[in-house]
mmCIF file of C-alpha atoms in Angstrom:
data_model
loop_
_atom_site.group_PDB
_atom_site.id
_atom_site.type_symbol
_atom_site.label_atom_id
_atom_site.label_comp_id
_atom_site.label_asym_id
_atom_site.label_seq_id
_atom_site.Cartn_x
_atom_site.Cartn_y
_atom_site.Cartn_z
ATOM 1 C CA MET A 1 222.577 123.377 108.943
ATOM 2 C CA ASP A 2 225.920 122.861 110.034
ATOM 3 C CA SER A 3 226.854 118.892 109.398
ATOM 4 C CA ARG A 4 228.784 118.864 112.354
ATOM 5 C CA PHE A 5 228.003 117.936 115.904
ATOM 6 C CA GLU A 6 229.536 119.724 119.049
ATOM 7 C CA THR A 7 228.607 118.075 122.231
ATOM 8 C CA GLU A 8 227.301 120.680 124.441
ATOM 9 C CA PRO A 9 227.308 120.696 128.269
ATOM 10 C CA ILE A 10 225.217 118.910 130.578
ATOM 11 C CA CYS A 11 222.966 122.214 131.054
ATOM 12 C CA LYS A 12 222.341 122.713 127.132
ATOM 13 C CA LYS A 13 220.983 120.399 124.503
ATOM 14 C CA PRO A 14 222.998 119.273 121.695
ATOM 15 C CA LYS A 15 221.473 119.704 118.049
ATOM 16 C CA LEU A 16 219.939 117.399 116.432
ATOM 17 C CA VAL A 17 221.378 117.241 113.083
ATOM 18 C CA LYS A 18 221.089 114.799 109.430
ATOM 19 C CA GLY A 19 222.207 111.403 109.445
ATOM 20 C CA GLU A 20 221.184 110.722 112.682
ATOM 21 C CA ASP A 21 219.388 106.817 113.087
ATOM 22 C CA GLN A 22 215.970 107.335 112.501
ATOM 23 C CA ASP A 23 214.216 104.934 114.369
ATOM 24 C CA SER A 24 215.975 106.608 117.085
ATOM 25 C CA ILE A 25 214.794 110.321 116.089
ATOM 26 C CA LEU A 26 211.361 108.862 115.631
ATOM 27 C CA MET A 27 211.298 107.492 119.441
ATOM 28 C CA ILE A 28 212.987 110.718 120.782
ATOM 29 C CA LYS A 29 209.644 112.425 119.086
ATOM 30 C CA ASN A 30 207.222 110.597 120.310
ATOM 31 C CA LEU A 31 208.704 111.036 124.217
ATOM 32 C CA LYS A 32 208.802 114.790 123.689
ATOM 33 C CA ASN A 33 205.674 115.663 125.219
ATOM 34 C CA GLU A 34 206.236 115.717 129.515
ATOM 35 C CA ASP A 35 202.467 115.293 129.669
ATOM 36 C CA SER A 36 202.577 111.935 128.051
ATOM 37 C CA CYS A 37 205.811 110.506 129.750
ATOM 38 C CA SER A 38 203.707 109.204 132.378
ATOM 39 C CA GLY A 39 202.928 105.994 130.173
ATOM 40 C CA PHE A 40 206.951 105.821 129.611
ATOM 41 C CA ASP A 41 207.492 105.777 133.299
ATOM 42 C CA LEU A 42 204.885 102.819 133.609
ATOM 43 C CA LEU A 43 207.027 100.633 131.731
ATOM 44 C CA PRO A 44 209.297 98.030 132.858
ATOM 45 C CA ARG A 45 212.889 99.174 133.843
ATOM 46 C CA ASP A 46 214.574 96.319 132.433
ATOM 47 C CA LEU A 47 212.367 96.632 129.029
ATOM 48 C CA LEU A 48 213.540 100.382 128.569
ATOM 49 C CA LEU A 49 217.057 99.740 129.348
ATOM 50 C CA ASP A 50 216.979 96.574 126.639
ATOM 51 C CA VAL A 51 215.603 99.536 124.153
ATOM 52 C CA LEU A 52 218.470 102.128 125.155
ATOM 53 C CA MET A 53 221.247 99.636 125.141
ATOM 54 C CA ARG A 54 220.680 99.091 121.059
ATOM 55 C CA LEU A 55 221.101 102.707 120.432
ATOM 56 C CA PRO A 56 223.753 104.478 118.884
ATOM 57 C CA ILE A 57 225.866 106.610 121.505
ATOM 58 C CA SER A 58 224.848 109.798 119.482
ATOM 59 C CA SER A 59 221.353 108.786 119.947
ATOM 60 C CA LEU A 60 221.583 107.917 123.473
ATOM 61 C CA ILE A 61 223.012 111.262 124.688
ATOM 62 C CA GLN A 62 220.154 113.068 123.039
ATOM 63 C CA PHE A 63 217.875 110.885 124.512
ATOM 64 C CA ARG A 64 219.038 112.166 128.063
ATOM 65 C CA PHE A 65 217.972 115.462 127.035
ATOM 66 C CA VAL A 66 213.946 114.694 125.931
ATOM 67 C CA ASN A 67 212.758 115.287 129.541
ATOM 68 C CA LYS A 68 213.630 114.656 133.203
ATOM 69 C CA SER A 69 212.346 111.461 133.295
ATOM 70 C CA CYS A 70 214.684 110.535 130.041
ATOM 71 C CA TYR A 71 217.659 112.071 131.836
ATOM 72 C CA THR A 72 216.914 109.908 134.670
ATOM 73 C CA LEU A 73 216.732 106.594 133.198
ATOM 74 C CA SER A 74 219.789 107.660 130.829
ATOM 75 C CA HIS A 75 221.998 107.975 133.760
ATOM 76 C CA ASP A 76 220.591 104.450 135.217
ATOM 77 C CA PRO A 77 223.707 102.703 136.519
ATOM 78 C CA GLU A 78 222.996 99.356 134.819
ATOM 79 C CA LEU A 79 223.162 101.636 131.498
ATOM 80 C CA PRO A 80 226.721 101.850 130.396
ATOM 81 C CA ARG A 81 227.723 98.140 131.493
ATOM 82 C CA LEU A 82 224.726 96.927 129.230
ATOM 83 C CA HIS A 83 225.489 99.310 126.523
ATOM 84 C CA HIS A 84 228.922 98.992 126.060
ATOM 85 C CA PRO A 85 229.045 95.302 125.144
ATOM 86 C CA VAL A 86 226.543 96.110 122.459
ATOM 87 C CA ALA A 87 228.568 99.027 121.094
ATOM 88 C CA ALA A 88 231.414 97.132 121.079
ATOM 89 C CA LYS A 89 230.217 94.178 118.944
ATOM 90 C CA ALA A 90 228.458 96.883 116.484
ATOM 91 C CA ASP A 91 230.803 98.414 113.295
ATOM 92 C CA PRO A 92 233.327 101.289 114.822
ATOM 93 C CA LEU A 93 232.863 104.923 115.746
ATOM 94 C CA LEU A 94 235.875 106.926 114.173
ATOM 95 C CA VAL A 95 237.284 109.565 115.970
ATOM 96 C CA PHE A 96 239.116 111.849 113.600
ATOM 97 C CA HIS A 97 241.959 113.843 115.352
ATOM 98 C CA CYS A 98 242.805 116.623 113.349
ATOM 99 C CA ASP A 99 245.679 118.693 113.743
ATOM 100 C CA TYR A 100 246.444 120.989 110.476
ATOM 101 C CA PRO A 101 246.555 124.077 109.681
ATOM 102 C CA ILE A 102 246.731 125.270 113.773
ATOM 103 C CA ARG A 103 244.837 124.345 116.550
ATOM 104 C CA ASN A 104 244.056 120.381 117.527
ATOM 105 C CA GLN A 105 240.226 119.248 117.195
ATOM 106 C CA LEU A 106 238.263 116.501 117.473
ATOM 107 C CA TYR A 107 235.312 114.574 115.266
ATOM 108 C CA PHE A 108 233.813 111.559 115.099
ATOM 109 C CA VAL A 109 231.268 109.505 112.590
ATOM 110 C CA GLU A 110 229.358 106.491 113.796
ATOM 111 C CA TYR A 111 230.491 104.155 110.639
ATOM 112 C CA ASP A 112 227.202 102.236 109.089
ATOM 113 C CA GLY A 113 228.450 99.909 106.465
ATOM 114 C CA ASP A 114 224.939 99.967 104.954
ATOM 115 C CA HIS A 115 224.206 103.880 105.120
ATOM 116 C CA GLY A 116 228.481 104.977 105.172
ATOM 117 C CA GLY A 117 227.992 107.888 103.111
ATOM 118 C CA ASP A 118 224.937 109.114 104.594
ATOM 119 C CA ARG A 119 226.760 109.733 108.115
ATOM 120 C CA VAL A 120 227.922 112.999 108.945
ATOM 121 C CA VAL A 121 231.042 113.743 110.841
ATOM 122 C CA ARG A 122 230.511 116.104 114.034
ATOM 123 C CA LYS A 123 232.830 117.968 115.906
ATOM 124 C CA ILE A 124 233.877 116.997 119.354
ATOM 125 C CA SER A 125 234.007 119.698 122.337
ATOM 126 C CA THR A 126 237.185 119.294 124.269
ATOM 127 C CA PRO A 127 236.500 121.200 127.923
ATOM 128 C CA PHE A 128 240.072 121.513 128.485
ATOM 129 C CA CYS A 129 241.327 122.955 124.936
ATOM 130 C CA GLY A 130 242.360 125.775 127.059
ATOM 131 C CA ALA A 131 244.640 124.382 129.109
ATOM 132 C CA MET A 132 246.019 121.637 126.790
ATOM 133 C CA PRO A 133 245.309 123.323 122.852
ATOM 134 C CA GLU A 134 247.816 120.752 121.008
ATOM 135 C CA PHE A 135 247.263 117.362 122.015
ATOM 136 C CA ASN A 136 248.332 113.865 120.864
ATOM 137 C CA VAL A 137 246.075 111.100 120.979
ATOM 138 C CA VAL A 138 247.769 108.186 123.474
ATOM 139 C CA GLY A 139 244.652 105.908 123.077
ATOM 140 C CA SER A 140 241.559 104.639 123.057
ATOM 141 C CA CYS A 141 239.781 102.011 125.593
ATOM 142 C CA ASN A 142 236.393 101.143 126.532
ATOM 143 C CA GLY A 143 235.128 104.188 125.706
ATOM 144 C CA LEU A 144 237.687 106.379 126.985
ATOM 145 C CA LEU A 145 240.006 108.683 125.113
ATOM 146 C CA CYS A 146 243.587 109.278 126.936
ATOM 147 C CA LEU A 147 245.020 112.565 125.354
ATOM 148 C CA SER A 148 248.631 113.926 125.969
ATOM 149 C CA ASP A 149 250.193 117.682 125.600
ATOM 150 C CA SER A 150 251.977 117.028 122.224
ATOM 151 C CA LEU A 151 255.153 119.645 123.140
ATOM 152 C CA TYR A 152 255.805 118.824 126.647
ATOM 153 C CA GLY A 153 254.014 114.894 127.316
ATOM 154 C CA GLU A 154 251.615 116.994 129.921
ATOM 155 C CA PRO A 155 249.474 117.480 130.779
ATOM 156 C CA VAL A 156 247.550 114.290 130.332
ATOM 157 C CA TYR A 157 243.712 113.500 130.688
ATOM 158 C CA VAL A 158 241.500 110.778 130.316
ATOM 159 C CA PHE A 159 238.257 111.639 128.787
ATOM 160 C CA ASN A 160 234.711 110.326 127.518
ATOM 161 C CA PRO A 161 233.968 112.312 124.554
ATOM 162 C CA PHE A 162 230.338 111.894 124.781
ATOM 163 C CA THR A 163 229.385 112.293 128.298
ATOM 164 C CA ARG A 164 232.284 115.079 128.696
ATOM 165 C CA ASN A 165 233.653 113.534 131.752
ATOM 166 C CA TYR A 166 237.467 113.921 132.226
ATOM 167 C CA LEU A 167 240.099 113.492 134.839
ATOM 168 C CA GLU A 168 243.454 115.841 134.785
ATOM 169 C CA LEU A 169 246.552 113.351 135.676
ATOM 170 C CA PRO A 170 248.856 114.672 138.626
ATOM 171 C CA LYS A 171 252.251 115.766 137.091
ATOM 172 C CA CYS A 172 255.456 113.751 136.394
ATOM 173 C CA ARG A 173 258.830 114.639 136.531
ATOM 174 C CA GLN A 174 260.586 116.134 133.514
ATOM 175 C CA PHE A 175 263.650 116.019 132.132
ATOM 176 C CA GLN A 176 265.059 118.906 130.105
ATOM 177 C CA ASP A 177 265.730 117.005 127.138
ATOM 178 C CA GLN A 178 263.491 113.961 126.948
ATOM 179 C CA GLU A 179 261.575 111.798 124.571
ATOM 180 C CA VAL A 180 258.210 110.343 125.879
ATOM 181 C CA VAL A 181 255.533 107.323 124.933
ATOM 182 C CA PHE A 182 252.620 106.756 126.590
ATOM 183 C CA GLY A 183 250.283 104.037 126.812
ATOM 184 C CA PHE A 184 246.362 103.619 128.158
ATOM 185 C CA GLY A 185 244.722 100.479 128.936
ATOM 186 C CA PHE A 186 242.426 98.598 131.114
ATOM 187 C CA HIS A 187 242.874 95.065 132.685
ATOM 188 C CA PRO A 188 239.943 92.815 133.164
ATOM 189 C CA GLY A 189 241.141 91.102 136.059
ATOM 190 C CA THR A 190 242.034 94.136 138.256
ATOM 191 C CA ASN A 191 239.222 96.059 137.058
ATOM 192 C CA GLU A 192 241.459 99.050 136.705
ATOM 193 C CA TYR A 193 242.980 101.621 134.247
ATOM 194 C CA LYS A 194 246.448 102.510 133.897
ATOM 195 C CA VAL A 195 248.746 105.083 132.149
ATOM 196 C CA VAL A 196 252.160 104.474 131.176
ATOM 197 C CA ARG A 197 254.583 106.676 130.715
ATOM 198 C CA ILE A 198 258.115 105.694 129.684
ATOM 199 C CA VAL A 199 260.487 108.436 129.484
ATOM 200 C CA TYR A 200 263.627 108.464 127.467
ATOM 201 C CA TYR A 201 266.261 111.346 128.531
ATOM 202 C CA ARG A 202 269.705 112.094 128.650
ATOM 203 C CA THR A 203 271.248 114.395 130.927
ATOM 204 C CA THR A 204 272.402 118.091 130.697
ATOM 205 C CA ASN A 205 276.381 117.050 130.042
ATOM 206 C CA ARG A 206 275.479 114.694 126.830
ATOM 207 C CA LEU A 207 273.253 117.638 125.460
ATOM 208 C CA ASN A 208 274.234 117.802 121.513
ATOM 209 C CA ARG A 209 271.743 118.937 118.957
ATOM 210 C CA ASN A 210 273.595 116.389 116.422
ATOM 211 C CA ASN A 211 273.164 113.731 118.791
ATOM 212 C CA ARG A 212 269.757 112.197 118.867
ATOM 213 C CA SER A 213 270.530 109.167 121.319
ATOM 214 C CA TYR A 214 269.015 108.812 124.753
ATOM 215 C CA PRO A 215 270.996 106.620 126.922
ATOM 216 C CA ARG A 216 268.767 106.603 130.063
ATOM 217 C CA SER A 217 264.937 105.678 130.510
ATOM 218 C CA GLU A 218 262.432 105.654 132.961
ATOM 219 C CA VAL A 219 259.297 104.195 133.458
ATOM 220 C CA ASN A 220 256.038 105.807 135.072
ATOM 221 C CA VAL A 221 252.783 104.167 135.921
ATOM 222 C CA LEU A 222 249.558 105.863 137.089
ATOM 223 C CA THR A 223 246.718 103.432 138.188
ATOM 224 C CA ILE A 224 242.917 104.758 138.167
ATOM 225 C CA GLY A 225 240.887 102.798 140.486
ATOM 226 C CA LYS A 226 237.587 102.901 141.854
ATOM 227 C CA PRO A 227 236.292 106.022 143.266
ATOM 228 C CA ASN A 228 236.574 106.929 147.372
ATOM 229 C CA LEU A 229 233.060 106.984 148.990
ATOM 230 C CA ASN A 230 232.765 110.794 148.580
ATOM 231 C CA GLY A 231 232.955 109.475 144.618
ATOM 232 C CA ASN A 232 236.136 111.690 143.824
ATOM 233 C CA GLU A 233 237.973 109.784 141.355
ATOM 234 C CA SER A 234 241.231 111.756 141.715
ATOM 235 C CA GLU A 235 241.901 111.007 144.980
ATOM 236 C CA SER A 236 241.955 107.377 144.114
ATOM 237 C CA MET A 237 244.535 107.657 141.978
ATOM 238 C CA ASP A 238 247.559 106.107 143.287
ATOM 239 C CA GLY A 239 249.991 108.869 141.771
ATOM 240 C CA TRP A 240 252.991 108.188 139.305
ATOM 241 C CA ARG A 241 255.327 105.182 140.893
ATOM 242 C CA CYS A 242 258.504 104.844 139.200
ATOM 243 C CA LEU A 243 259.170 101.345 138.157
ATOM 244 C CA GLY A 244 262.687 102.076 136.722
ATOM 245 C CA LYS A 245 264.537 101.621 133.653
ATOM 246 C CA VAL A 246 262.808 99.821 130.499
ATOM 247 C CA PRO A 247 264.641 97.460 128.548
ATOM 248 C CA TYR A 248 263.549 98.410 125.583
ATOM 249 C CA GLN A 249 264.202 100.902 122.722
ATOM 250 C CA LEU A 250 260.343 101.450 121.772
ATOM 251 C CA ASP A 251 259.727 103.248 118.517
ATOM 252 C CA ARG A 252 258.797 106.906 119.726
ATOM 253 C CA GLN A 253 257.527 107.658 116.468
ATOM 254 C CA ALA A 254 255.033 105.304 116.317
ATOM 255 C CA LYS A 255 251.636 106.472 117.275
ATOM 256 C CA GLU A 256 249.249 103.292 117.694
ATOM 257 C CA VAL A 257 249.539 101.681 121.187
ATOM 258 C CA VAL A 258 247.171 98.351 121.202
ATOM 259 C CA VAL A 259 245.514 96.701 123.980
ATOM 260 C CA VAL A 260 245.153 92.670 123.702
ATOM 261 C CA ASN A 261 244.496 90.636 126.653
ATOM 262 C CA GLY A 262 245.426 93.456 129.288
ATOM 263 C CA ARG A 263 248.657 94.287 128.115
ATOM 264 C CA LEU A 264 250.163 97.183 125.791
ATOM 265 C CA HIS A 265 251.859 96.457 122.725
ATOM 266 C CA TRP A 266 254.624 98.404 120.984
ATOM 267 C CA VAL A 267 257.001 97.898 118.310
ATOM 268 C CA SER A 268 260.575 98.787 119.193
ATOM 269 C CA ARG A 269 263.297 100.386 117.030
ATOM 270 C CA PRO A 270 265.456 98.417 114.581
ATOM 271 C CA GLY A 271 267.923 96.454 116.348
ATOM 272 C CA ARG A 272 268.294 93.185 118.074
ATOM 273 C CA LEU A 273 265.916 92.467 121.140
ATOM 274 C CA GLY A 274 266.129 89.053 122.820
ATOM 275 C CA GLY A 275 267.913 87.503 119.634
ATOM 276 C CA LEU A 276 265.339 88.655 117.406
ATOM 277 C CA PRO A 277 266.599 90.891 114.727
ATOM 278 C CA GLY A 278 264.729 94.133 113.122
ATOM 279 C CA ARG A 279 261.761 95.858 114.988
ATOM 280 C CA THR A 280 260.287 93.528 117.682
ATOM 281 C CA ILE A 281 256.923 93.416 119.621
ATOM 282 C CA VAL A 282 257.298 94.783 123.374
ATOM 283 C CA SER A 283 254.227 94.275 125.486
ATOM 284 C CA PHE A 284 253.381 95.505 129.165
ATOM 285 C CA ASP A 285 251.344 93.522 130.885
ATOM 286 C CA LEU A 286 248.944 96.001 133.472
ATOM 287 C CA GLU A 287 248.597 93.608 135.745
ATOM 288 C CA ASP A 288 252.093 92.514 137.173
ATOM 289 C CA GLU A 289 253.719 95.724 135.348
ATOM 290 C CA LYS A 290 256.297 93.644 133.353
ATOM 291 C CA PHE A 291 257.661 94.079 130.226
ATOM 292 C CA LYS A 292 258.381 91.143 127.551
ATOM 293 C CA LEU A 293 258.699 90.120 124.149
ATOM 294 C CA VAL A 294 256.038 88.770 121.986
ATOM 295 C CA SER A 295 256.822 86.708 118.896
ATOM 296 C CA LYS A 296 256.295 88.317 115.463
ATOM 297 C CA PRO A 297 254.504 86.307 112.506
ATOM 298 C CA VAL A 298 257.303 86.844 109.994
ATOM 299 C CA ASN A 299 260.969 88.110 110.046
ATOM 300 C CA ARG A 300 260.297 91.515 108.196
ATOM 301 C CA SER A 301 260.555 95.093 109.898
ATOM 302 C CA ASN A 302 258.198 96.687 108.010
ATOM 303 C CA TYR A 303 254.738 96.043 109.858
ATOM 304 C CA HIS A 304 252.589 97.863 112.367
ATOM 305 C CA LEU A 305 250.087 96.459 114.939
ATOM 306 C CA ALA A 306 246.140 96.414 115.549
ATOM 307 C CA VAL A 307 243.403 94.627 116.959
ATOM 308 C CA ILE A 308 240.979 91.970 114.982
ATOM 309 C CA ASP A 309 238.480 89.696 116.953
ATOM 310 C CA ASP A 310 239.829 90.899 120.298
ATOM 311 C CA CYS A 311 243.186 89.359 118.812
ATOM 312 C CA LEU A 312 246.832 90.945 118.271
ATOM 313 C CA ALA A 313 246.931 91.465 114.447
ATOM 314 C CA SER A 314 250.378 93.021 112.455
ATOM 315 C CA ALA A 315 250.101 93.891 109.175
ATOM 316 C CA VAL A 316 253.287 93.229 107.197
ATOM 317 C CA SER A 317 254.352 95.358 104.180
ATOM 318 C CA CYS A 318 255.619 93.186 101.869
ATOM 319 C CA GLY A 319 256.528 95.867 99.187
ATOM 320 C CA TYR A 320 255.289 96.339 95.465
ATOM 321 C CA GLY A 321 252.130 97.265 97.452
ATOM 322 C CA LYS A 322 251.131 93.554 99.047
ATOM 323 C CA LEU A 323 250.458 93.880 102.449
ATOM 324 C CA GLU A 324 249.832 90.742 104.464
ATOM 325 C CA ILE A 325 247.508 90.607 107.777
ATOM 326 C CA TRP A 326 248.499 87.939 110.996
ATOM 327 C CA VAL A 327 246.165 87.253 113.553
ATOM 328 C CA MET A 328 247.657 85.601 116.889
ATOM 329 C CA LYS A 329 244.700 83.335 117.366
ATOM 330 C CA GLU A 330 246.227 82.142 121.031
ATOM 331 C CA TYR A 331 248.001 85.177 122.610
ATOM 332 C CA ASP A 332 251.500 84.694 123.296
ATOM 333 C CA VAL A 333 251.572 81.297 121.305
ATOM 334 C CA LYS A 334 253.729 81.859 118.361
ATOM 335 C CA GLU A 335 252.695 78.626 116.195
ATOM 336 C CA SER A 336 249.180 80.406 116.402
ATOM 337 C CA TRP A 337 250.032 83.536 113.958
ATOM 338 C CA THR A 338 247.545 82.915 111.134
ATOM 339 C CA LYS A 339 247.650 84.792 107.647
ATOM 340 C CA LEU A 340 244.012 85.674 107.302
ATOM 341 C CA PHE A 341 244.637 88.493 104.927
ATOM 342 C CA ASN A 342 246.461 89.250 101.564
ATOM 343 C CA ILE A 343 246.087 92.486 100.077
ATOM 344 C CA HIS A 344 247.740 93.014 96.516
ATOM 345 C CA GLY A 345 248.336 96.087 94.891
ATOM 346 C CA ALA A 346 248.973 99.423 95.666
ATOM 347 C CA TYR A 347 245.986 101.945 96.100
ATOM 348 C CA LEU A 348 245.732 105.624 94.486
ATOM 349 C CA ALA A 349 244.139 107.390 96.934
ATOM 350 C CA LYS A 350 243.114 110.821 96.061
ATOM 351 C CA VAL A 351 245.788 113.227 97.711
ATOM 352 C CA LEU A 352 246.080 117.077 97.757
ATOM 353 C CA SER A 353 249.893 117.297 96.867
ATOM 354 C CA HIS A 354 250.391 120.405 99.273
ATOM 355 C CA ASP A 355 248.709 118.580 101.766
ATOM 356 C CA TYR A 356 250.041 115.317 101.574
ATOM 357 C CA ARG A 357 253.827 116.315 102.699
ATOM 358 C CA ILE A 358 252.528 117.534 105.677
ATOM 359 C CA TRP A 359 250.203 114.557 106.376
ATOM 360 C CA ARG A 360 253.331 112.020 105.411
ATOM 361 C CA LYS A 361 255.538 113.847 108.066
ATOM 362 C CA ALA A 362 252.526 113.588 110.655
ATOM 363 C CA VAL A 363 252.861 109.815 110.186
ATOM 364 C CA HIS A 364 256.452 109.518 109.686
ATOM 365 C CA GLY A 365 255.848 108.183 106.471
ATOM 366 C CA LYS A 366 253.676 105.458 106.642
ATOM 367 C CA MET A 367 251.386 104.911 103.858
ATOM 368 C CA VAL A 368 248.931 102.757 104.975
ATOM 369 C CA ARG A 369 247.464 101.588 108.359
ATOM 370 C CA VAL A 370 245.140 99.068 108.941
ATOM 371 C CA LEU A 371 242.438 100.261 111.344
ATOM 372 C CA CYS A 372 239.884 97.272 111.416
ATOM 373 C CA VAL A 373 237.807 94.550 109.944
ATOM 374 C CA LEU A 374 234.147 95.693 109.625
ATOM 375 C CA LYS A 375 231.180 93.521 110.467
ATOM 376 C CA ASN A 376 230.472 92.741 106.651
ATOM 377 C CA GLY A 377 234.367 91.300 106.137
ATOM 378 C CA GLU A 378 235.897 94.443 104.765
ATOM 379 C CA ILE A 379 238.921 95.796 105.953
ATOM 380 C CA LEU A 380 239.283 100.092 106.986
ATOM 381 C CA MET A 381 242.168 101.232 106.192
ATOM 382 C CA GLU A 382 243.839 104.532 106.510
ATOM 383 C CA TYR A 383 245.650 105.300 103.212
ATOM 384 C CA ARG A 384 247.893 108.079 102.246
ATOM 385 C CA GLY A 385 247.044 111.635 103.249
ATOM 386 C CA GLY A 386 244.480 110.820 106.065
ATOM 387 C CA ASN A 387 242.243 108.939 103.292
ATOM 388 C CA LEU A 388 239.549 106.141 104.471
ATOM 389 C CA VAL A 389 239.577 103.293 102.257
ATOM 390 C CA LYS A 390 237.995 100.042 102.693
ATOM 391 C CA TYR A 391 239.201 96.537 101.175
ATOM 392 C CA ASP A 392 236.771 93.538 99.767
ATOM 393 C CA PRO A 393 239.008 90.435 100.005
ATOM 394 C CA LYS A 394 236.589 88.383 98.446
ATOM 395 C CA TRP A 395 236.286 90.584 95.004
ATOM 396 C CA LYS A 396 239.735 92.163 95.934
ATOM 397 C CA GLU A 397 238.138 95.301 95.682
ATOM 398 C CA PHE A 398 239.278 98.918 96.771
ATOM 399 C CA LYS A 399 236.559 101.633 97.848
ATOM 400 C CA ASP A 400 237.232 105.276 99.132
ATOM 401 C CA VAL A 401 234.702 106.116 102.045
ATOM 402 C CA VAL A 402 233.651 109.454 102.403
ATOM 403 C CA PHE A 403 231.395 111.468 104.748
ATOM 404 C CA HIS A 404 229.879 114.701 104.820
ATOM 405 C CA GLY A 405 232.096 117.317 106.598
ATOM 406 C CA MET A 406 235.512 115.044 106.595
ATOM 407 C CA PRO A 407 238.230 117.109 107.489
ATOM 408 C CA GLU A 408 241.117 117.343 104.882
ATOM 409 C CA LEU A 409 243.625 115.914 106.969
ATOM 410 C CA PHE A 410 243.679 113.777 110.028
ATOM 411 C CA GLN A 411 244.604 110.380 111.814
ATOM 412 C CA THR A 412 241.843 107.989 112.760
ATOM 413 C CA VAL A 413 241.385 106.155 116.128
ATOM 414 C CA VAL A 414 238.801 103.145 116.723
ATOM 415 C CA HIS A 415 236.696 103.995 118.923
ATOM 416 C CA VAL A 416 233.494 102.387 120.888
ATOM 417 C CA GLY A 417 230.831 105.098 122.014
ATOM 418 C CA SER A 418 230.049 104.291 125.301
ATOM 419 C CA LEU A 419 228.681 105.977 128.793
ATOM 420 C CA ASN A 420 231.610 104.388 130.724
ATOM 421 C CA TRP A 421 233.619 106.020 132.985
ATOM 422 C CA THR A 422 237.019 104.871 135.117
ATOM 423 C CA HIS A 423 234.721 103.012 137.653
ATOM 424 C CA THR A 424 232.510 101.578 135.449
ATOM 425 C CA PRO A 425 232.434 97.927 135.653
ATOM 426 C CA ILE A 426 233.180 96.120 132.469
#
């Protein structure tokens, strides 16, 4: 049996594969007989929702195809709201974005610290792959992915990879020579998702192949609000709004955009911003739509951002294989930066020499990227050539994380498997 899992259109039944949650499979088997479902229907709705909210997303999607009663219950409007916070507290669902050798593809695995090696990587079908075969993953937020065309910056899609709901965003103004930085996030105060598009460009009279300077910029924001009375999300979008120039030169090569406290966070290009030397943390408030500098923990330039315990985190490379992980315990308070972890010693991850060169170019030379902290306190990292590694800070040990059916080259997105859509209350 193929170890991959491809989510199917709603009219088809997804395949059951090895590695599924055994309790969930047993429950599904017990419910398969339509005639025996009358007792199931008599159970209190609150009790049923309490059971379903604890299932991993793949089992929950399979549950809806058991029979008509299960399908109806799985579409209960309360279920996404109940299920999401439970899924968010569990170990993450990992999405692998693979763009080698040719066509882009998404895969996923539900991480389980107790049975990690038994899990199977499965394929995610993108229903818009014909319109956008090559794409970048802008970000993940509340169970939704934002994807953009890797060549032209558009089209842009918001996509739930498990319910297969997706939304194509309207086109935005293009320039002849441009570089685009995206951001995607949610603000709990407004209960709205926003996509931020930052374009650095130059006019035709300044085009020069040897000059990679883009002196002009433009910021565009699109709000994805609640659906109209007819339920059409596309009509509820405001359209792209131009906010003028961006006062900062963001790092166009960095892939991660961190969402914390209703704000997007990027790292700037090397330089001096606001009197601060080196690369600086730049935030964008999704409510008031203003940029602001955020203090960094130490005066170093080789670092990247992450989220740990819903707080802004910075993984700082100190040379000689040493990595420090700092967390801002109280948002936008410089004194609250706290060093949580020291990782000493370079880890010799397994690398395929003929592929490593390609992967290194894809992530622009970054050797290690902190993904998250697992429930057991171990640190999950993406380390050289698309290898997953976890580090135990107590015993100071590294260990490879391997799943059945993993692609050879990939970049990892920490995701929450959810039934959410753009109008689901969070």
